[in-house]
mmCIF file of C-alpha atoms in Angstrom:
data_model
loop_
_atom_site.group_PDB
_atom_site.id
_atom_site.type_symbol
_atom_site.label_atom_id
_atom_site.label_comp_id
_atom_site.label_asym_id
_atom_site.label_seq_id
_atom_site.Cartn_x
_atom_site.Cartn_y
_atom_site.Cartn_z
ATOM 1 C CA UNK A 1 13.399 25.135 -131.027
ATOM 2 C CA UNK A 2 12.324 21.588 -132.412
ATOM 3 C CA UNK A 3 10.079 21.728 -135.523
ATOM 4 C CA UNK A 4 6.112 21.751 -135.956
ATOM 5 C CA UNK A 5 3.899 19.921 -134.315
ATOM 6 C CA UNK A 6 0.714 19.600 -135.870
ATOM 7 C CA UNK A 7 -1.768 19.991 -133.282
ATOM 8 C CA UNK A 8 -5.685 20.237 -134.178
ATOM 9 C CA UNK A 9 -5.004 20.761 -137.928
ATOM 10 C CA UNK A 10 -2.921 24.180 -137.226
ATOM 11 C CA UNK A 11 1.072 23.743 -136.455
ATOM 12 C CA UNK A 12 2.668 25.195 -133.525
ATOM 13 C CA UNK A 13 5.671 25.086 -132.465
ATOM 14 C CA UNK A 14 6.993 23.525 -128.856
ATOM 15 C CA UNK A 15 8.528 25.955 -126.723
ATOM 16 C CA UNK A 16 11.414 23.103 -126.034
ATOM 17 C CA UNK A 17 14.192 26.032 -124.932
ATOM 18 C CA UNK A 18 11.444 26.951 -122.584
ATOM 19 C CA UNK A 19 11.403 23.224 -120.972
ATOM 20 C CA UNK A 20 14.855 23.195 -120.340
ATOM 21 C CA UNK A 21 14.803 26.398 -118.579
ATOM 22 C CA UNK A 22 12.448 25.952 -116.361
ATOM 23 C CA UNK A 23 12.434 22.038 -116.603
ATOM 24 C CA UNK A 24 14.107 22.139 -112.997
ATOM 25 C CA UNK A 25 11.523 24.212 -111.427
ATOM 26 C CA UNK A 26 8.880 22.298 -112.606
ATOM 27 C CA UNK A 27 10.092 19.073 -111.649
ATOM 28 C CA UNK A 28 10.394 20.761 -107.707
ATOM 29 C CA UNK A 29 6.997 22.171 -108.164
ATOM 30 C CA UNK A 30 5.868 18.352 -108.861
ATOM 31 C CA UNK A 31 5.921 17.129 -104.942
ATOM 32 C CA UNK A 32 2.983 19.798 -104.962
ATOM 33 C CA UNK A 33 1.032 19.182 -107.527
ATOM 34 C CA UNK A 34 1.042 15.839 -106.232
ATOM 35 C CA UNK A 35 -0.324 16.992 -102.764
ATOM 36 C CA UNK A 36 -2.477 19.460 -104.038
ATOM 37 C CA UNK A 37 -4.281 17.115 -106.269
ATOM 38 C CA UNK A 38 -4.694 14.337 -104.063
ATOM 39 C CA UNK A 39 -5.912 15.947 -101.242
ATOM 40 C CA UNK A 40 -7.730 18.577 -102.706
ATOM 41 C CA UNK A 41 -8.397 18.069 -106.394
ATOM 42 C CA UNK A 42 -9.530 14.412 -105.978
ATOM 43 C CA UNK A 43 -11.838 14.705 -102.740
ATOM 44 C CA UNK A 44 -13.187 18.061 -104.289
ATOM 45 C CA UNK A 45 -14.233 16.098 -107.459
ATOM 46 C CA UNK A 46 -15.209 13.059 -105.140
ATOM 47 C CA UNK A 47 -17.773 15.202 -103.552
ATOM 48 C CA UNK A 48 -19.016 16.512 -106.649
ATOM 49 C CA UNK A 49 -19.517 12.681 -107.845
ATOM 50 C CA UNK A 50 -21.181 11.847 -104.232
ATOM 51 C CA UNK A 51 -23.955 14.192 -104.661
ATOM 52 C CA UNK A 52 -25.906 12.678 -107.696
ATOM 53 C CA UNK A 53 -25.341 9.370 -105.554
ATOM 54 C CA UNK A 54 -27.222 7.356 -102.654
ATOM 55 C CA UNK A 55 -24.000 6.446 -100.770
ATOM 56 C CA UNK A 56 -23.864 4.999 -97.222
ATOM 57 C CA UNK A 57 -19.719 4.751 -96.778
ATOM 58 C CA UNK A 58 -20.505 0.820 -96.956
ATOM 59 C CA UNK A 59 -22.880 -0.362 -99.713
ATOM 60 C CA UNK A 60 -21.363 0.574 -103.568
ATOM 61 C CA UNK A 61 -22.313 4.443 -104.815
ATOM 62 C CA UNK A 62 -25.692 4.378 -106.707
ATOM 63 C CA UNK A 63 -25.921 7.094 -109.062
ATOM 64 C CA UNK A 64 -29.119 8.992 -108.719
ATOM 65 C CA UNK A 65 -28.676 12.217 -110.771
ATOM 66 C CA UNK A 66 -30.541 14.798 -109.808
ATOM 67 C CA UNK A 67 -32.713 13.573 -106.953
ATOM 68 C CA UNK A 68 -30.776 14.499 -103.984
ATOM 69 C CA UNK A 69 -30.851 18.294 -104.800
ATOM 70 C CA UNK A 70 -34.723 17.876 -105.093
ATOM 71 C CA UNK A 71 -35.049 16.543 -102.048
ATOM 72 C CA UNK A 72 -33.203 19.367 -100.278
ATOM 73 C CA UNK A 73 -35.979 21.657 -102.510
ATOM 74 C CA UNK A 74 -38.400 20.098 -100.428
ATOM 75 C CA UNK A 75 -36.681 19.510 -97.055
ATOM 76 C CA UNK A 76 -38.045 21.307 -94.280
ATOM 77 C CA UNK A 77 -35.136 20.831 -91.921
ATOM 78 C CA UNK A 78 -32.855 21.799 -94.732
ATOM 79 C CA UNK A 79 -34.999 25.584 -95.283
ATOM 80 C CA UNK A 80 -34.777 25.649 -91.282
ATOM 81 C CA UNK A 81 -31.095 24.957 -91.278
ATOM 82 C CA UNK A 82 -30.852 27.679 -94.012
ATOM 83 C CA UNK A 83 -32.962 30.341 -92.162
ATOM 84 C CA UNK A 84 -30.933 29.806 -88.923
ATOM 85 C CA UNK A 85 -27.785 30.243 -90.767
ATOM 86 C CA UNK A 86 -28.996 33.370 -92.729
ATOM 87 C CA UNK A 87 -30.340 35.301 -89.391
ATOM 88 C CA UNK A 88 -26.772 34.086 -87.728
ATOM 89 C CA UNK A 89 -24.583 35.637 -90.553
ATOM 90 C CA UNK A 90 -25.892 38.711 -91.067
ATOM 91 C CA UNK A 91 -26.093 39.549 -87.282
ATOM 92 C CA UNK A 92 -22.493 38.194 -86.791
ATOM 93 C CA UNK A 93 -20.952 39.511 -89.671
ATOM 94 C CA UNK A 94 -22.649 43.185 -89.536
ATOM 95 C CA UNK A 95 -22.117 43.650 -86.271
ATOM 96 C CA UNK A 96 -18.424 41.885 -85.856
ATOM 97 C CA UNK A 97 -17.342 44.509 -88.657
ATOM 98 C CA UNK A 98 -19.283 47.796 -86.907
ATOM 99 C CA UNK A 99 -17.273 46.639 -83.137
ATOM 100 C CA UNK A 100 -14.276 45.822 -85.156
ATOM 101 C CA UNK A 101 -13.933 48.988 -87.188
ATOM 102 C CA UNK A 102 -15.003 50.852 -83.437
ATOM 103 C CA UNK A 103 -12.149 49.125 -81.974
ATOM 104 C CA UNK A 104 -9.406 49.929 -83.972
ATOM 105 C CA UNK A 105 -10.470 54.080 -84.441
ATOM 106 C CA UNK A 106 -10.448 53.287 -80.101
ATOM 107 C CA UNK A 107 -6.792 52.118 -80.030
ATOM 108 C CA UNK A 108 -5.287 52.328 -82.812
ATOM 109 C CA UNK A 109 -2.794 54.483 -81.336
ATOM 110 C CA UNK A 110 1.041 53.380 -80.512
ATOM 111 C CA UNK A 111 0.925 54.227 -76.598
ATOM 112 C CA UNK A 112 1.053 51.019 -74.801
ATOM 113 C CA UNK A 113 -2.320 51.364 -73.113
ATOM 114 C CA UNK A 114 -3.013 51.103 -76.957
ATOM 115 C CA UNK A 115 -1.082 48.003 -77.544
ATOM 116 C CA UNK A 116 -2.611 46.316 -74.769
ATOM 117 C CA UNK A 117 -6.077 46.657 -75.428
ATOM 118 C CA UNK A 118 -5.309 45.305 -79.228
ATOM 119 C CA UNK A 119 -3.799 42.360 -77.650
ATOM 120 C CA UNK A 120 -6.323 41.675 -75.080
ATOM 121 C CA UNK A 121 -8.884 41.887 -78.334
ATOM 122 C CA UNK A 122 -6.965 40.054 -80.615
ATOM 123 C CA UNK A 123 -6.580 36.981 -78.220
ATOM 124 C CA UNK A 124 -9.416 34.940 -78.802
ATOM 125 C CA UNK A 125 -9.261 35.372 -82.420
ATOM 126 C CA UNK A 126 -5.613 33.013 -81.831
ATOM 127 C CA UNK A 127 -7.343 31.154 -79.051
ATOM 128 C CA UNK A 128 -7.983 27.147 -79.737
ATOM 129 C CA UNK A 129 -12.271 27.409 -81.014
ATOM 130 C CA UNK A 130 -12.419 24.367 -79.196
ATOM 131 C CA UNK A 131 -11.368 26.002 -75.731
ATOM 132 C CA UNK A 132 -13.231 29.154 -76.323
ATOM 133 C CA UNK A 133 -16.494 26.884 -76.907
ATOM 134 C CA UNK A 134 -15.570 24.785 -73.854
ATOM 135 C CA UNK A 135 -15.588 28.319 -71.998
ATOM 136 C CA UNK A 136 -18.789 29.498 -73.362
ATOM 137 C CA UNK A 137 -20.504 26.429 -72.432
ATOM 138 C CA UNK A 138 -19.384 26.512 -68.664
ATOM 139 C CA UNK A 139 -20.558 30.007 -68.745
ATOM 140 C CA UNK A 140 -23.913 29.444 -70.268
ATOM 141 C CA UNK A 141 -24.174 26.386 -68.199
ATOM 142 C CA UNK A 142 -28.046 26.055 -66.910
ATOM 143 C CA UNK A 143 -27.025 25.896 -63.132
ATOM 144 C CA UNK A 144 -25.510 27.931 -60.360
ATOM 145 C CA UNK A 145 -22.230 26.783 -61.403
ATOM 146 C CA UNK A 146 -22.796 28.862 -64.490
ATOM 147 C CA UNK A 147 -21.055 32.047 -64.463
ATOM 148 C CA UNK A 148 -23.578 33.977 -66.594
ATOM 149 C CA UNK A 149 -26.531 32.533 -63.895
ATOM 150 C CA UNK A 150 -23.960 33.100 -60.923
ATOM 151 C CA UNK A 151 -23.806 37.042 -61.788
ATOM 152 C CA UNK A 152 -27.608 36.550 -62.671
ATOM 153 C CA UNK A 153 -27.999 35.543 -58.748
ATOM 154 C CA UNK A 154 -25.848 38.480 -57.461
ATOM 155 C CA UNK A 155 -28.322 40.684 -59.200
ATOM 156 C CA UNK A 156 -30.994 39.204 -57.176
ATOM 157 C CA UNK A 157 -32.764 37.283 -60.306
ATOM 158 C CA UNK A 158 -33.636 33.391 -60.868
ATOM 159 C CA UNK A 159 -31.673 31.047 -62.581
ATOM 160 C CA UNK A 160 -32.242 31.215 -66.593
ATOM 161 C CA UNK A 161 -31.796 28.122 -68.872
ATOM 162 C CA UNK A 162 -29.745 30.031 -71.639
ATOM 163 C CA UNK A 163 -29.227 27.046 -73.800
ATOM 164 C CA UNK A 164 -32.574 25.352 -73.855
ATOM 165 C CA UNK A 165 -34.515 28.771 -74.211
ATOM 166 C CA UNK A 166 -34.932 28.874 -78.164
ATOM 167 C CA UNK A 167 -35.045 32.613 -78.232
ATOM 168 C CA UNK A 168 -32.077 33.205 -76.789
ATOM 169 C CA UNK A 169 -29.704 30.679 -79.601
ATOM 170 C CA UNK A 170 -29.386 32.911 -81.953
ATOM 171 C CA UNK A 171 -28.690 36.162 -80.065
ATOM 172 C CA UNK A 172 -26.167 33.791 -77.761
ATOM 173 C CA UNK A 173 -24.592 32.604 -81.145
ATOM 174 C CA UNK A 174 -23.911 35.863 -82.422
ATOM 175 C CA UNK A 175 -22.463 36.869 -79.236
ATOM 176 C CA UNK A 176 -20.088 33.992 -79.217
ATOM 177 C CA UNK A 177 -18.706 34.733 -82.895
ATOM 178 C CA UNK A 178 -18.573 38.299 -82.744
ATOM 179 C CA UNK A 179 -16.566 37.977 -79.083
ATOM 180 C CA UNK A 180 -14.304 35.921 -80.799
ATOM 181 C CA UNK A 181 -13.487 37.464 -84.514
ATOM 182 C CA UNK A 182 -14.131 41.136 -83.343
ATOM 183 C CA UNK A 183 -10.060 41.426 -82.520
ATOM 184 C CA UNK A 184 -8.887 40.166 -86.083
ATOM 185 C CA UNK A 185 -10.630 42.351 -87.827
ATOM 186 C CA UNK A 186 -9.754 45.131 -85.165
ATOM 187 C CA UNK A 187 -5.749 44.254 -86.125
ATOM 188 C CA UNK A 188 -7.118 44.799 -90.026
ATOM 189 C CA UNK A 189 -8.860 47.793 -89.632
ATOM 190 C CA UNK A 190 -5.580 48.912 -87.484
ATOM 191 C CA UNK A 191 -2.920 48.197 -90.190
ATOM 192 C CA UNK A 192 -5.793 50.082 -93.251
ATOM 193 C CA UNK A 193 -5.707 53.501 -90.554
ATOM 194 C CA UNK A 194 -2.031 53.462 -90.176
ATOM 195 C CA UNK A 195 -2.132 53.143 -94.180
ATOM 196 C CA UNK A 196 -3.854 56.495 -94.582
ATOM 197 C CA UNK A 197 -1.725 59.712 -95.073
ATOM 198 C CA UNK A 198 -1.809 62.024 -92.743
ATOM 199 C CA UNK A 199 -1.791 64.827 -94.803
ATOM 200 C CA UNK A 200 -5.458 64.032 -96.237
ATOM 201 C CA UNK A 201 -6.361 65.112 -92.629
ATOM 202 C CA UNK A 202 -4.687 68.103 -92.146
ATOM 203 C CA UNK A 203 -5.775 69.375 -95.547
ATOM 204 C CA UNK A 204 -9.453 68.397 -93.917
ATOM 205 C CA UNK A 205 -8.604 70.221 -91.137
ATOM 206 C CA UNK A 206 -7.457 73.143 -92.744
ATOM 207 C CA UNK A 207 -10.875 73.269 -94.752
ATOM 208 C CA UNK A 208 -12.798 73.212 -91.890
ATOM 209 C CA UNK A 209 -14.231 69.556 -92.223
ATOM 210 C CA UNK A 210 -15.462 68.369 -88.331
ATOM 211 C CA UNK A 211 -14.470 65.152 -87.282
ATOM 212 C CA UNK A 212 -17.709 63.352 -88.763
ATOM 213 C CA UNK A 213 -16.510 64.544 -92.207
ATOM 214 C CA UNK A 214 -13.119 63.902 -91.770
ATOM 215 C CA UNK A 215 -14.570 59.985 -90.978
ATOM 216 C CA UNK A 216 -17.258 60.018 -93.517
ATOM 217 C CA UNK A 217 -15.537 61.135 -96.795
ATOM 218 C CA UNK A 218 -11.474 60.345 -95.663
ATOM 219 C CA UNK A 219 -11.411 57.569 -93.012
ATOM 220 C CA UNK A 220 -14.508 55.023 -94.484
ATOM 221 C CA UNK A 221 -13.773 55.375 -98.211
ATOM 222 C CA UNK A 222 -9.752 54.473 -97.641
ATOM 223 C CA UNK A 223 -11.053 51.584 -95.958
ATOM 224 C CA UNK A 224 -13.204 50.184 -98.459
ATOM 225 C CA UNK A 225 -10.466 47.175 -99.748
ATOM 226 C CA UNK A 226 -10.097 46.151 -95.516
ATOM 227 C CA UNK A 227 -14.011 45.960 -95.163
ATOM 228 C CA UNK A 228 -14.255 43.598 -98.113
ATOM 229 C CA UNK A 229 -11.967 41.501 -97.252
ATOM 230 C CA UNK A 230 -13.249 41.572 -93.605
ATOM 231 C CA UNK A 231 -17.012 41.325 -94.715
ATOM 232 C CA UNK A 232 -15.745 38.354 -96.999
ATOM 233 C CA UNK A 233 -14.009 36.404 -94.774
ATOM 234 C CA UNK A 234 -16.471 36.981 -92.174
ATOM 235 C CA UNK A 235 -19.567 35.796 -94.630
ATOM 236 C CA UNK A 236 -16.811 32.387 -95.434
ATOM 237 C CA UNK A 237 -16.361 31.671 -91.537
ATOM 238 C CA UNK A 238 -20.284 32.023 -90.092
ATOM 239 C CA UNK A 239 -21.364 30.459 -92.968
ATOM 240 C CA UNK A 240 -19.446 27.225 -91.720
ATOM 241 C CA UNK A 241 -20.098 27.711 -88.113
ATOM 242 C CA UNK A 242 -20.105 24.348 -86.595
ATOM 243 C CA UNK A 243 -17.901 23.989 -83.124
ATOM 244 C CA UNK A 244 -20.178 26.590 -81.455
ATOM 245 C CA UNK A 245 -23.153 24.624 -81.882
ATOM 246 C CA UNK A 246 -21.857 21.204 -81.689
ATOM 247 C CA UNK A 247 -19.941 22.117 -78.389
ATOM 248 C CA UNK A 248 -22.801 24.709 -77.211
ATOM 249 C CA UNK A 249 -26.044 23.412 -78.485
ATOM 250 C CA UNK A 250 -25.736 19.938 -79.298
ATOM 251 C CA UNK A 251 -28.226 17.530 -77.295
ATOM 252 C CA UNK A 252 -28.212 14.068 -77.162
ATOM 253 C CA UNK A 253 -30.122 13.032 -80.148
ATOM 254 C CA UNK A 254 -30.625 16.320 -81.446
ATOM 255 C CA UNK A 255 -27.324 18.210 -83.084
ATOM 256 C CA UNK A 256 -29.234 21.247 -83.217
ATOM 257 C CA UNK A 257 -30.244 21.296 -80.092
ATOM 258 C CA UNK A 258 -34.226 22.703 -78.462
ATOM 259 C CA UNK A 259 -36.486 22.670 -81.695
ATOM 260 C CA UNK A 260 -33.717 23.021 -83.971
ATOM 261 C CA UNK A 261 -32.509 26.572 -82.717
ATOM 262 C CA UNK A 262 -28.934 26.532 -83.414
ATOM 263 C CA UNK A 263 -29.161 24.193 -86.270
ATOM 264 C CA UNK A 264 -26.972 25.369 -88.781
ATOM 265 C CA UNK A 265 -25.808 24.164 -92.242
ATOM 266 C CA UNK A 266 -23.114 22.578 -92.175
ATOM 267 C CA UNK A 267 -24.127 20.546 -88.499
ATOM 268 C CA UNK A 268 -26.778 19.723 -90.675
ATOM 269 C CA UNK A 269 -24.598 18.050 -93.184
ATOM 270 C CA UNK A 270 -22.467 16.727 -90.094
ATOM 271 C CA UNK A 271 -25.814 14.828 -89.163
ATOM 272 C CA UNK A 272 -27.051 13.838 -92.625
ATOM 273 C CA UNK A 273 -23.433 12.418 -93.226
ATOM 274 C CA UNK A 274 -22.276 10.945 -89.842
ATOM 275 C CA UNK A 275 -25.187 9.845 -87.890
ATOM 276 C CA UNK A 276 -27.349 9.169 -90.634
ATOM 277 C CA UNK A 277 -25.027 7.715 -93.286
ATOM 278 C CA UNK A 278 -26.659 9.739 -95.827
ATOM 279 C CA UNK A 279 -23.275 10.730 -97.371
ATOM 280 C CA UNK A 280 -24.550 11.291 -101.004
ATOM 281 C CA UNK A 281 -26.973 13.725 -99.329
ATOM 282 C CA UNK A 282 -24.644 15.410 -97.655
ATOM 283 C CA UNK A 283 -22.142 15.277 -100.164
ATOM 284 C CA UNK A 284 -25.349 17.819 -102.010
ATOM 285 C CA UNK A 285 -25.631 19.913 -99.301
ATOM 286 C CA UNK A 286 -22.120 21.131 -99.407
ATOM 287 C CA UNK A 287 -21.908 22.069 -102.653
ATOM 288 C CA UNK A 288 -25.201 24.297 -102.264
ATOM 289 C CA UNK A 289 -22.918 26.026 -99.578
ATOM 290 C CA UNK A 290 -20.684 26.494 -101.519
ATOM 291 C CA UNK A 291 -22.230 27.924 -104.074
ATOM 292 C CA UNK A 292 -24.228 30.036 -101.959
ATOM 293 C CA UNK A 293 -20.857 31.238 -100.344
ATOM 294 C CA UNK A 294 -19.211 31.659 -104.102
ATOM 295 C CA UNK A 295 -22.295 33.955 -105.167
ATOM 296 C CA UNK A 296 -22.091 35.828 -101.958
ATOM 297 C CA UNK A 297 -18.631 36.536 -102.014
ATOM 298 C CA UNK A 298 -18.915 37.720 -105.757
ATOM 299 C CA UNK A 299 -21.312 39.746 -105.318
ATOM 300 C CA UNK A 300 -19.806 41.575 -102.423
ATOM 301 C CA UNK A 301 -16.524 42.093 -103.917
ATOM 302 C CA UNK A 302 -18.411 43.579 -106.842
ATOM 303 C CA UNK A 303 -20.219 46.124 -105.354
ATOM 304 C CA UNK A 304 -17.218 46.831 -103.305
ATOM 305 C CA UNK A 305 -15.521 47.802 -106.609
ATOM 306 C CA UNK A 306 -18.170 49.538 -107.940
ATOM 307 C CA UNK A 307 -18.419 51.606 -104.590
ATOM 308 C CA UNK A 308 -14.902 52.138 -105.085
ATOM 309 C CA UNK A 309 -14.966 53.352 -108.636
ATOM 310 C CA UNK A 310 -17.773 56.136 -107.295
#
């Protein structure tokens, strides 16, 4: 051990048999660090510098303080953006986690009719978004060559313009996300059921508890830990929906396509940053996602804790 150190006014020692052991792992570990900080640390901390800014990517940062996160207080594009986005999430997320919970009691068996229907589920989730979107848009597309308008005709009905009718963005956006998440969270809930003893249902059983029961006070309260982490990671991803409605929705001079309907956050900050070179602005916006995706997620795994602890 070397001698003190005085450090602060108190002395401690240095841990210098400790350096030496590890010295070599440390100095491997470095290469990462390295990474980790400058592609993540520094741009992170960039960001946070950008938003008290006016920056335009060309003219010098201006620092501003406070006024760009007052201006999204009184931005009426912004609260539309938000509203969208709020709607879109808790449709997509509630009912992505109801269908993928259904899905996996449905086949969670190991027959191989089983096995195929997880793997025709759990497809799109591995599926390029960008193809998938692509898809959607040919199917959705406002003609007869549109598949959803060519079954439309077989029925006998008119063609319908499913992505310039403004009620139908939302419900169109849900179906998209939930179409293509459903299976991962089906493969989830799979691996949480096959986690459950079987001998909490035959005890069930031989108490006379119905199938409902068994479900109710067995099956949902095992699965608590899989349906936060599902509900989390669901709230993460439709929170930063953005290739569905850039793909989808996006119009020639309007990124959010008819009267703003799909116009989500973080297209919103696409626009703000890269068509309107308001990259101080946008630099704000992001961080008020993410701090309304921090609080979220906090607050969800809390009360997933404290339902636990019931």
């Amino acid at each position: 051990m070397a001698g003190p150190v005085p450090i602060g006014g108190r002395l401690r020692r240095v841990p210098v048999d400790r350096l030496r052991r590890y010295g070599t792992s440390y100095a491997m570990l470095l290469p990462f660090l390295a990474l980790f900080a400058a592609f993540l640390l520094w741009p992170l901390a960039n960001s946070l510098y950008l938003s008290f800014t006016s920056f335009d990517g060309v003219n010098p940062a201006v620092f501003t303080g406070l006024d760009n996160f007052a201006e999204l207080a009184g931005d009426a594009r912004f609260r539309h953006a938000l509203g969208n986005t709020a709607l879109y999430v808790v449709a997509s997320v509630v009912l992505g986690t109801l269908l993928s919970l259904g899905l996996a009691l449905a086949f969670n068996g190991p027959s191989w009719p089983h096995r195929v229907m997880r793997t025709l589920f759990f497809l799109p989730s591995v599926t390029s978004s960008i193809a998938l979107m692509i898809m959607w848009k040919w199917v959705l597309f406002p003609s007869e060559v549109g598949l959803a308008n060519t079954v439309v005709h077989w029925l006998g009905g008119s063609t319908v313009p499913w992505l310039a009718t403004p009620g139908l963005t939302i419900p169109i956006l849900v179906l998209m996300s939930v179409w293509g998440g459903m299976g991962y969270g089906m493969v989830l809930y799979v691996a949480g059921l096959g986690s459950i003893p079987e001998e909490y249902y035959e005890a069930a059983r031989i108490d006379g508890a119905s199938t409902w029961q068994r479900f109710r006070h067995i099956t949902l309260p095992l699965l608590r830990p899989v349906t936060t982490y599902v509900v989390v990671t669901g709230l993460i991803g439709a929170f930063q929906v953005f290739e569905a409605v850039y793909i989808v929705f996006r119009g020639t001079n309007n990124i959010g396509g008819v009267l703003d309907s799909a116009l989500m956050i973080v297209p919103y900050l696409y626009d703000q940053g890269f068509t309107h070179f308001k990259l101080g602005y946008a630099s704000a916006v992001a961080w008020v996602l993410f701090l309304i995706i921090f609080v979220l997620s906090l607050v969800n795994l809390r009360v997933g804790r404290a339902m636990k602890e019931l």
